Amino acid sequence: LRQVSLEILQGEIFGLLGPNGAGKTTLIKCLTTLLIPSSGDAWIHGFHIVKQENQVRAAVGCMLMGERGLYWKLTGRENLEYFGALYHLSVPDRRRRAREILTLLKLEEIADRSVESYSSGQKMMLAFGKALVNDAPVLILDEPTNTLDVPSARELRALVRRLNAAGKTVLYTTHIMSEAETLCNRVAVVDRGEVIALGTVQELKDSLRRDH
């Protein structure tokens, strides 16, 4: 990353676009405290990502590795309850939260099957559900529709809109231009570690018309 500077407003869906290797995931890992930046400052929900890392983690729900972030030998329900325990939810609260998420994602029928028996799409939906366990005010979703079929991807985007309408701020990375166009309030385009464009989708389209 090189001199990346941007502000994401509370309550918006902010898209982070760019080709593979552009720096999107590196930026996400810095913002979620998985990587310590070598310079610069960043705040999530008012908390400094290095000086207040525990508060940052509590304020963020993350979907970073897709299905690789799940325990395949556990059931879907056990996965959600386990991650609820990592967020220090009480036993009744983590069970309730797991039930709510399974219902929201329409995974009740397979909730007590081991994750290794799930389809790729079902695993991705459960990974999305894992990001909701702590009911955080900020959602960071790294290419969440990757490997999903068209109906499932449409359903996940609809869920993101619902969560945003309920007050959650969403940082959404994708390399699918149409997805950003239908979902995001504003977009930053990252290439070779730099933000090369920033604005609403319409503003970016208009700038392309000017520049031919």
CSV table of C-alpha atoms in Angstrom, one decimal:
chain,number,residue,atom,x,y,z
A,1,LEU,CA,0.0,0.0,0.0
A,2,ARG,CA,1.2,3.5,-0.9
A,3,GLN,CA,-0.2,6.6,0.7
A,4,VAL,CA,-3.8,5.2,0.8
A,5,SER,CA,-6.1,7.8,2.3
A,6,LEU,CA,-9.9,7.6,2.5
A,7,GLU,CA,-12.8,8.2,4.8
A,8,ILE,CA,-15.8,5.8,5.0
A,9,LEU,CA,-18.9,7.4,6.3
A,10,GLN,CA,-21.0,5.9,9.0
A,11,GLY,CA,-24.0,4.1,7.6
A,12,GLU,CA,-22.8,3.7,4.0
A,13,ILE,CA,-21.8,0.8,1.8
A,14,PHE,CA,-18.3,1.6,0.6
A,15,GLY,CA,-16.9,-0.5,-2.2
A,16,LEU,CA,-13.2,-1.3,-2.6
A,17,LEU,CA,-12.5,-2.3,-6.2
A,18,GLY,CA,-9.4,-3.5,-8.0
A,19,PRO,CA,-7.8,-6.4,-9.7
A,20,ASN,CA,-6.2,-9.3,-7.9
A,21,GLY,CA,-3.0,-8.2,-6.2
A,22,ALA,CA,-4.1,-4.5,-6.1
A,23,GLY,CA,-3.8,-4.3,-2.4
A,24,LYS,CA,-7.4,-4.6,-1.3
A,25,THR,CA,-6.9,-7.5,1.0
A,26,THR,CA,-3.8,-6.0,2.5
A,27,LEU,CA,-5.7,-2.9,3.3
A,28,ILE,CA,-8.5,-5.0,4.9
A,29,LYS,CA,-6.0,-6.9,7.0
A,30,CYS,CA,-4.5,-3.7,8.3
A,31,LEU,CA,-8.0,-2.3,9.2
A,32,THR,CA,-8.9,-5.5,11.0
A,33,THR,CA,-5.6,-5.7,13.0
A,34,LEU,CA,-4.3,-8.8,11.2
A,35,LEU,CA,-1.4,-6.8,9.8
A,36,ILE,CA,0.4,-4.0,11.6
A,37,PRO,CA,1.0,-1.1,9.2
A,38,SER,CA,4.6,0.1,8.9
A,39,SER,CA,3.4,3.7,8.9
A,40,GLY,CA,0.3,5.8,8.9
A,41,ASP,CA,-2.8,5.8,11.1
A,42,ALA,CA,-6.4,4.4,10.8
A,43,TRP,CA,-9.4,4.4,13.0
A,44,ILE,CA,-12.4,2.0,12.9
A,45,HIS,CA,-15.6,3.2,14.7
A,46,GLY,CA,-13.4,5.8,16.5
A,47,PHE,CA,-10.7,3.3,17.7
A,48,HIS,CA,-7.1,3.3,16.5
A,49,ILE,CA,-6.2,0.1,14.8
A,50,VAL,CA,-2.9,-0.3,16.6
A,51,LYS,CA,-3.4,1.4,19.9
A,52,GLN,CA,-6.9,0.1,20.5
A,53,GLU,CA,-6.9,-3.2,18.7
A,54,ASN,CA,-9.2,-5.0,21.1
A,55,GLN,CA,-11.9,-2.3,20.7
A,56,VAL,CA,-11.5,-2.5,16.9
A,57,ARG,CA,-12.0,-6.2,16.9
A,58,ALA,CA,-15.2,-5.9,19.0
A,59,ALA,CA,-16.5,-3.2,16.6
A,60,VAL,CA,-16.0,-5.2,13.4
A,61,GLY,CA,-17.6,-8.3,11.9
A,62,CYS,CA,-15.3,-9.8,9.3
A,63,MET,CA,-15.6,-12.2,6.3
A,64,LEU,CA,-12.0,-12.4,5.1
A,65,MET,CA,-11.2,-15.9,4.1
A,66,GLY,CA,-14.6,-17.3,3.0
A,67,GLU,CA,-15.1,-20.9,3.6
A,68,ARG,CA,-11.4,-21.3,4.7
A,69,GLY,CA,-12.3,-19.5,7.9
A,70,LEU,CA,-14.6,-22.3,9.0
A,71,TYR,CA,-14.0,-25.5,10.9
A,72,TRP,CA,-15.2,-28.2,8.5
A,73,LYS,CA,-15.5,-31.0,11.1
A,74,LEU,CA,-17.9,-29.0,13.2
A,75,THR,CA,-21.5,-28.4,12.3
A,76,GLY,CA,-22.8,-25.1,11.0
A,77,ARG,CA,-24.4,-24.4,14.4
A,78,GLU,CA,-21.2,-25.4,16.3
A,79,ASN,CA,-19.1,-23.1,14.2
A,80,LEU,CA,-21.4,-20.1,15.0
A,81,GLU,CA,-21.5,-20.9,18.7
A,82,TYR,CA,-17.7,-21.4,18.8
A,83,PHE,CA,-17.1,-18.0,17.3
A,84,GLY,CA,-19.7,-16.5,19.6
A,85,ALA,CA,-17.6,-17.9,22.5
A,86,LEU,CA,-14.5,-16.1,21.1
A,87,TYR,CA,-16.4,-12.9,21.3
A,88,HIS,CA,-17.2,-13.7,24.9
A,89,LEU,CA,-21.0,-14.1,24.4
A,90,SER,CA,-22.6,-16.1,27.2
A,91,VAL,CA,-23.8,-19.6,26.4
A,92,PRO,CA,-27.5,-18.6,26.1
A,93,ASP,CA,-26.6,-15.6,23.9
A,94,ARG,CA,-24.3,-17.5,21.6
A,95,ARG,CA,-27.0,-20.2,21.1
A,96,ARG,CA,-29.7,-17.5,20.4
A,97,ARG,CA,-27.4,-15.7,18.0
A,98,ALA,CA,-26.6,-18.9,16.1
A,99,ARG,CA,-30.3,-19.6,15.8
A,100,GLU,CA,-31.0,-16.1,14.5
A,101,ILE,CA,-28.2,-16.3,11.9
A,102,LEU,CA,-29.2,-19.7,10.7
A,103,THR,CA,-32.8,-18.5,10.2
A,104,LEU,CA,-31.7,-15.3,8.5
A,105,LEU,CA,-29.5,-17.3,6.0
A,106,LYS,CA,-32.0,-20.1,5.6
A,107,LEU,CA,-29.5,-22.7,6.7
A,108,GLU,CA,-31.7,-24.3,9.4
A,109,GLU,CA,-32.1,-27.6,7.5
A,110,ILE,CA,-28.4,-28.2,7.4
A,111,ALA,CA,-27.4,-26.5,10.6
A,112,ASP,CA,-26.5,-29.8,12.4
A,113,ARG,CA,-24.6,-31.3,9.6
A,114,SER,CA,-20.8,-31.1,9.5
A,115,VAL,CA,-19.6,-28.2,7.3
A,116,GLU,CA,-17.5,-30.5,5.2
A,117,SER,CA,-20.8,-31.9,3.7
A,118,TYR,CA,-21.9,-28.4,2.6
A,119,SER,CA,-21.8,-27.1,-0.9
A,120,SER,CA,-19.4,-24.3,-1.7
A,121,GLY,CA,-22.2,-21.8,-1.7
A,122,GLN,CA,-23.5,-23.1,1.7
A,123,LYS,CA,-20.1,-22.7,3.1
A,124,MET,CA,-19.8,-19.1,1.9
A,125,MET,CA,-23.2,-18.3,3.3
A,126,LEU,CA,-22.1,-19.7,6.7
A,127,ALA,CA,-18.9,-17.7,6.5
A,128,PHE,CA,-21.0,-14.6,6.0
A,129,GLY,CA,-23.1,-15.6,9.0
A,130,LYS,CA,-19.9,-15.9,11.1
A,131,ALA,CA,-19.3,-12.2,10.4
A,132,LEU,CA,-22.6,-11.4,12.0
A,133,VAL,CA,-22.1,-13.3,15.2
A,134,ASN,CA,-21.0,-10.3,17.4
A,135,ASP,CA,-23.6,-8.0,15.8
A,136,ALA,CA,-20.9,-5.4,15.2
A,137,PRO,CA,-21.7,-1.9,13.9
A,138,VAL,CA,-19.1,-2.3,11.1
A,139,LEU,CA,-19.1,-5.1,8.6
A,140,ILE,CA,-16.0,-5.8,6.4
A,141,LEU,CA,-16.7,-8.3,3.6
A,142,ASP,CA,-13.8,-9.4,1.4
A,143,GLU,CA,-15.3,-10.7,-1.9
A,144,PRO,CA,-18.2,-12.4,-0.2
A,145,THR,CA,-19.9,-13.6,-3.4
A,146,ASN,CA,-16.9,-15.4,-4.6
A,147,THR,CA,-17.9,-19.0,-5.6
A,148,LEU,CA,-21.6,-18.2,-5.1
A,149,ASP,CA,-24.1,-19.0,-7.9
A,150,VAL,CA,-26.1,-16.1,-9.3
A,151,PRO,CA,-29.3,-16.6,-7.1
A,152,SER,CA,-27.2,-17.0,-3.9
A,153,ALA,CA,-25.0,-13.9,-4.7
A,154,ARG,CA,-28.2,-11.9,-5.3
A,155,GLU,CA,-29.6,-13.1,-2.0
A,156,LEU,CA,-26.4,-12.2,-0.1
A,157,ARG,CA,-26.4,-8.7,-1.6
A,158,ALA,CA,-30.0,-8.3,-0.5
A,159,LEU,CA,-28.9,-9.3,3.0
A,160,VAL,CA,-26.1,-6.7,2.9
A,161,ARG,CA,-28.6,-4.0,2.0
A,162,ARG,CA,-30.9,-5.1,4.8
A,163,LEU,CA,-28.1,-5.0,7.3
A,164,ASN,CA,-27.1,-1.6,6.0
A,165,ALA,CA,-30.6,-0.3,6.3
A,166,ALA,CA,-30.6,-1.4,9.9
A,167,GLY,CA,-27.6,0.9,10.5
A,168,LYS,CA,-24.5,-1.1,9.8
A,169,THR,CA,-21.6,0.4,8.0
A,170,VAL,CA,-20.2,-1.9,5.3
A,171,LEU,CA,-16.8,-2.1,3.6
A,172,TYR,CA,-17.2,-4.4,0.6
A,173,THR,CA,-14.4,-5.5,-1.6
A,174,THR,CA,-15.0,-7.0,-5.0
A,175,HIS,CA,-13.6,-7.0,-8.5
A,176,ILE,CA,-17.0,-7.3,-10.1
A,177,MET,CA,-17.9,-3.8,-11.4
A,178,SER,CA,-21.7,-4.5,-11.7
A,179,GLU,CA,-21.8,-5.7,-8.1
A,180,ALA,CA,-20.3,-2.4,-6.8
A,181,GLU,CA,-22.6,-0.4,-9.1
A,182,THR,CA,-25.8,-2.0,-7.7
A,183,LEU,CA,-24.7,-2.1,-4.1
A,184,CYS,CA,-22.3,0.7,-3.1
A,185,ASN,CA,-22.9,4.3,-2.2
A,186,ARG,CA,-19.3,5.2,-3.0
A,187,VAL,CA,-16.4,3.3,-4.4
A,188,ALA,CA,-12.6,3.5,-4.3
A,189,VAL,CA,-10.6,1.9,-7.0
A,190,VAL,CA,-7.2,0.5,-5.9
A,191,ASP,CA,-4.4,-0.5,-8.2
A,192,ARG,CA,-0.8,-1.3,-7.3
A,193,GLY,CA,-1.3,-0.3,-3.8
A,194,GLU,CA,-2.7,3.2,-4.5
A,195,VAL,CA,-6.2,4.7,-4.6
A,196,ILE,CA,-6.5,5.8,-8.2
A,197,ALA,CA,-10.2,6.9,-8.2
A,198,LEU,CA,-12.8,7.7,-5.4
A,199,GLY,CA,-16.4,8.7,-5.6
A,200,THR,CA,-19.9,7.6,-6.4
A,201,VAL,CA,-20.3,5.1,-9.3
A,202,GLN,CA,-21.9,7.9,-11.4
A,203,GLU,CA,-19.1,10.3,-10.6
A,204,LEU,CA,-16.6,7.7,-11.8
A,205,LYS,CA,-18.6,7.0,-15.0
A,206,ASP,CA,-18.8,10.7,-15.7
A,207,SER,CA,-15.0,11.1,-15.3
A,208,LEU,CA,-14.4,8.3,-17.8
A,209,ARG,CA,-16.6,10.1,-20.3
A,210,ARG,CA,-14.6,13.2,-19.8
A,211,ASP,CA,-11.3,11.3,-20.2
A,212,HIS,CA,-12.6,9.2,-23.1
